[in-house]
Amino acid sequence: MIIAIDGPAASGKSTIARRLADELGYLYFDTGVMYRAVTYGALQQGVDISAEAEVSRLALEIEIDVRPASKSDGRQYDVLLNGVDITWEIRTPAVDTNVSQVSTYAEVRKAMTQVQRQIGLRGDVVMVGRDIGTVVLPEADLKIYLDATVEARAKRRYEERIARDEQVEYDEIISWMRDRDHIDSTRQIAPLRPADDAIIFDTTNLDADEVFEKVLSLII
Ligand code: CDP
């Protein structure tokens, strides 16, 4: 079975997807890490993020790998860029502010979508992103779209980062989240939106257990 979970930042996608994959014995794949890895690679190499051709070239050149977690420091998996562990580096404010711009580029999306589709079509997978149910795997057996108010989502992300001892401001988080929501949902290629046959949950007033039970009840 192929399960697609889409939705905006911090709507609870990765928590639910991970639990669902563990419960069913499926592969969990978070497609956001690929866009984050390209963005990190571009920033690291000093590539101007607005230079579409250069960023696209880099996306085709780099090797992104996602593997089972090698450390128990809160990570769900290891993310490697050309063999180097960048699991936490892709979660920095610099990546947060630039990733949506990188994700608008057609050639970047084409390269990422191709890999994601290959992995997804093997089946027994819970794939998470923005366009999984609409573009990457429109044939998915179950499509879930998680949403929540931007205030609730910013609060969750703020608490996550504080728990990791990071110096962050709530106002800053809600501001980049609004910007990202806007870019992601208005871009021309594969914008963030629920597929016509997606089941939509508003998680604003639900905790992770409640969302998990609701989603699981659709399967079992
Ligand atoms: O974890 P969070 O929800 O903050 O974001 P993410 O899932 O890691 O995705 C980061 C960014 O990558 C999104 O804001 C999108 O711009 C882009 N993305 C995308 O365009 N398509 C996907 N399938 C997944 C992510």
Coordinates of C-alpha atoms and ligand atoms in Angstrom, one line a residue:
M1 CA 0.0 0.0 0.0
I2 CA 1.1 3.6 -0.7
I3 CA 0.2 6.2 1.9
A4 CA 0.7 9.9 1.0
I5 CA 0.7 12.6 3.7
D6 CA 0.8 16.2 2.7
G7 CA 0.3 19.5 4.5
P8 CA 2.0 22.8 5.6
A9 CA 5.0 23.1 7.9
A10 CA 4.5 21.6 11.4
S11 CA 1.1 20.3 10.7
G12 CA 2.2 17.0 12.4
K13 CA 3.0 15.1 9.2
S14 CA 6.3 13.6 10.2
T15 CA 5.2 12.5 13.7
I16 CA 2.1 10.7 12.3
A17 CA 3.9 9.3 9.3
R18 CA 6.7 7.8 11.4
R19 CA 4.2 6.2 13.8
L20 CA 2.1 4.9 11.0
A21 CA 5.2 3.4 9.2
D22 CA 6.4 1.7 12.4
E23 CA 2.9 0.3 13.1
L24 CA 2.5 -1.1 9.6
G25 CA 6.2 -2.1 9.0
Y26 CA 6.4 0.3 6.1
L27 CA 9.2 2.6 4.9
Y28 CA 8.9 6.2 6.1
F29 CA 10.1 8.8 3.7
D30 CA 10.1 12.5 4.3
T31 CA 10.6 14.3 1.0
G32 CA 11.2 17.7 2.6
V33 CA 14.7 16.6 3.5
M34 CA 15.6 16.4 -0.2
Y35 CA 14.6 20.1 -0.8
R36 CA 16.4 21.0 2.4
A37 CA 19.6 19.2 1.4
V38 CA 19.7 21.0 -2.0
T39 CA 19.2 24.3 -0.2
Y40 CA 21.9 23.5 2.4
G41 CA 24.3 22.4 -0.4
A42 CA 23.7 25.7 -2.3
L43 CA 24.2 27.8 0.8
Q44 CA 27.3 25.9 1.7
Q45 CA 28.8 26.3 -1.7
G46 CA 28.0 30.0 -1.8
V47 CA 25.5 29.6 -4.6
D48 CA 23.1 32.6 -4.9
I49 CA 19.7 31.1 -4.0
S50 CA 18.0 33.3 -6.6
A51 CA 20.2 31.9 -9.4
E52 CA 17.9 29.2 -10.6
A53 CA 20.2 27.7 -13.2
E54 CA 23.0 27.3 -10.7
V55 CA 20.8 25.8 -8.0
S56 CA 19.3 23.4 -10.5
R57 CA 22.7 22.3 -11.7
L58 CA 23.7 21.7 -8.1
A59 CA 20.6 19.6 -7.5
L60 CA 21.5 17.3 -10.3
E61 CA 25.1 17.0 -9.2
I62 CA 24.8 16.2 -5.5
E63 CA 24.1 12.9 -3.9
I64 CA 21.4 12.9 -1.2
D65 CA 21.0 9.8 0.9
V66 CA 18.6 9.0 3.7
R67 CA 19.5 6.2 6.0
P68 CA 18.3 4.7 9.4
A69 CA 19.4 6.8 12.3
S70 CA 23.0 6.1 13.4
K71 CA 22.7 8.2 16.6
S72 CA 20.1 8.6 19.3
D73 CA 20.1 12.4 19.5
G74 CA 16.5 12.8 18.6
R75 CA 16.9 12.3 14.8
Q76 CA 14.4 10.1 12.9
Y77 CA 17.0 9.2 10.2
D78 CA 20.4 10.3 8.9
V79 CA 20.6 12.7 6.0
L80 CA 23.8 12.5 4.0
L81 CA 25.0 15.0 1.4
N82 CA 27.8 13.6 -0.7
G83 CA 28.4 11.1 2.1
V84 CA 28.6 13.8 4.9
D85 CA 26.0 13.8 7.7
I86 CA 23.9 16.9 7.5
T87 CA 20.9 15.7 9.5
W88 CA 20.9 18.8 11.8
E89 CA 22.4 21.3 9.4
I90 CA 19.3 21.1 7.2
R91 CA 17.1 22.4 10.2
T92 CA 18.9 25.8 10.6
P93 CA 17.1 29.1 10.1
A94 CA 19.1 29.8 7.0
V95 CA 17.7 26.6 5.4
D96 CA 14.2 27.4 6.7
T97 CA 14.2 30.8 5.1
N98 CA 15.5 29.7 1.7
V99 CA 14.1 26.2 1.1
S100 CA 10.7 27.3 -0.3
Q101 CA 12.5 29.5 -3.0
V102 CA 14.6 26.5 -4.0
S103 CA 11.5 24.3 -4.1
T104 CA 9.8 26.5 -6.8
Y105 CA 12.5 25.6 -9.4
A106 CA 11.2 23.3 -12.1
E107 CA 14.5 21.4 -12.7
V108 CA 15.0 20.9 -8.9
R109 CA 11.4 19.5 -8.5
K110 CA 11.8 17.2 -11.6
A111 CA 15.0 15.6 -10.2
M112 CA 13.5 15.2 -6.7
T113 CA 10.1 13.9 -7.9
Q114 CA 11.8 11.3 -10.1
V115 CA 13.7 9.8 -7.1
Q116 CA 10.7 10.0 -4.8
R117 CA 8.4 8.3 -7.3
Q118 CA 10.9 5.5 -7.8
I119 CA 11.0 4.9 -4.0
G120 CA 7.2 5.3 -3.6
L121 CA 6.3 2.8 -6.4
R122 CA 8.0 0.0 -4.5
G123 CA 5.0 0.2 -2.1
D124 CA 4.6 -0.3 1.6
V125 CA 5.6 3.3 2.1
V126 CA 4.4 6.3 4.0
M127 CA 5.6 9.4 2.0
V128 CA 5.4 12.9 3.4
G129 CA 5.6 16.2 1.7
R130 CA 3.6 18.9 -0.1
D131 CA 2.7 17.3 -3.4
I132 CA 2.8 13.6 -2.8
G133 CA -0.9 13.0 -3.3
T134 CA -1.2 15.4 -6.2
V135 CA 2.0 14.9 -8.2
V136 CA 4.6 12.5 -6.9
L137 CA 2.2 9.5 -6.2
P138 CA -1.3 10.4 -7.5
E139 CA -2.0 6.6 -7.4
A140 CA -1.5 6.4 -3.6
D141 CA -4.1 4.2 -1.9
L142 CA -4.6 6.6 1.0
K143 CA -4.1 10.4 0.9
I144 CA -4.1 12.4 4.1
Y145 CA -3.8 16.1 4.3
L146 CA -3.0 17.6 7.7
D147 CA -3.6 21.2 8.4
A148 CA -3.7 23.6 11.4
T149 CA -3.7 27.3 12.1
V150 CA -0.4 29.0 11.5
E151 CA -0.3 30.1 15.2
A152 CA -0.7 26.5 16.4
R153 CA 2.0 25.3 13.9
A154 CA 4.4 28.1 14.8
K155 CA 4.0 27.2 18.5
R156 CA 4.8 23.6 17.8
R157 CA 7.9 24.4 15.8
Y158 CA 9.0 26.9 18.5
E159 CA 8.6 24.3 21.3
E160 CA 10.5 21.7 19.2
R161 CA 13.4 24.1 18.7
I162 CA 13.5 25.2 22.3
A163 CA 13.5 21.6 23.4
R164 CA 16.7 21.3 21.3
D165 CA 18.2 24.2 23.2
E166 CA 18.1 26.5 20.2
Q167 CA 18.0 30.2 20.4
V168 CA 14.7 31.0 18.6
E169 CA 12.0 33.6 18.7
Y170 CA 8.3 32.7 18.2
D171 CA 7.8 35.9 16.1
E172 CA 10.6 34.9 13.8
I173 CA 9.2 31.4 13.3
I174 CA 5.7 32.5 12.6
S175 CA 7.0 35.0 10.1
W176 CA 9.0 32.5 8.0
M177 CA 6.2 30.0 8.3
R178 CA 3.8 32.5 6.8
D179 CA 6.3 33.3 4.0
R180 CA 6.8 29.6 3.3
D181 CA 3.1 28.8 3.3
H182 CA 2.6 31.6 0.8
I183 CA 5.4 30.5 -1.5
D184 CA 4.5 26.8 -1.3
S185 CA 0.8 27.3 -2.0
T186 CA 1.1 29.8 -4.8
R187 CA 4.0 28.4 -6.8
Q188 CA 3.2 27.3 -10.3
I189 CA 4.6 23.8 -10.2
A190 CA 3.1 21.3 -7.7
P191 CA 1.7 23.8 -5.2
L192 CA 0.7 22.8 -1.7
R193 CA -2.9 21.7 -1.8
P194 CA -5.0 18.7 -0.8
A195 CA -5.6 16.2 -3.6
D196 CA -9.3 15.9 -4.6
D197 CA -9.5 12.5 -3.0
A198 CA -7.5 13.4 0.2
I199 CA -8.9 13.1 3.6
I200 CA -8.4 16.4 5.5
F201 CA -7.7 16.7 9.2
D202 CA -7.5 20.0 11.1
T203 CA -5.0 19.2 13.9
T204 CA -5.2 22.6 15.6
N205 CA -6.9 21.2 18.7
L206 CA -5.7 17.5 18.4
D207 CA -2.7 16.0 20.0
A208 CA -0.4 13.5 18.2
D209 CA -2.2 10.5 19.7
E210 CA -5.6 11.7 18.6
V211 CA -4.4 12.3 15.0
F212 CA -2.7 9.0 14.9
E213 CA -5.9 7.1 16.1
K214 CA -8.0 8.9 13.5
V215 CA -5.6 8.1 10.6
L216 CA -5.1 4.5 11.8
S217 CA -8.8 4.0 11.9
L218 CA -8.9 4.7 8.2
I219 CA -6.6 1.8 7.5
I220 CA -7.3 -1.0 10.0
Ligands
CDP1 O1 9.4 20.1 8.3 P1 8.6 21.2 7.6 O2 7.2 20.9 7.5 O3 9.0 22.6 8.2 O4 9.2 21.3 6.1 P2 9.7 20.2 5.2 O5 8.6 19.2 5.0 O6 11.0 19.8 5.6 O7 9.7 20.9 3.8 C1 10.6 22.1 3.6 C2 10.2 22.8 2.3 O8 10.5 21.9 1.2 C3 8.7 23.1 2.1 O9 8.4 24.4 2.7 C4 8.5 23.1 0.6 O10 9.0 24.4 0.1 C5 9.5 22.1 0.2 N1 8.9 20.8 -0.1 C6 8.2 20.7 -1.4 O11 8.2 21.6 -2.1 N2 7.7 19.5 -1.7 C7 7.7 18.4 -0.9 N3 7.2 17.3 -1.3 C8 8.3 18.5 0.3 C9 8.9 19.7 0.7

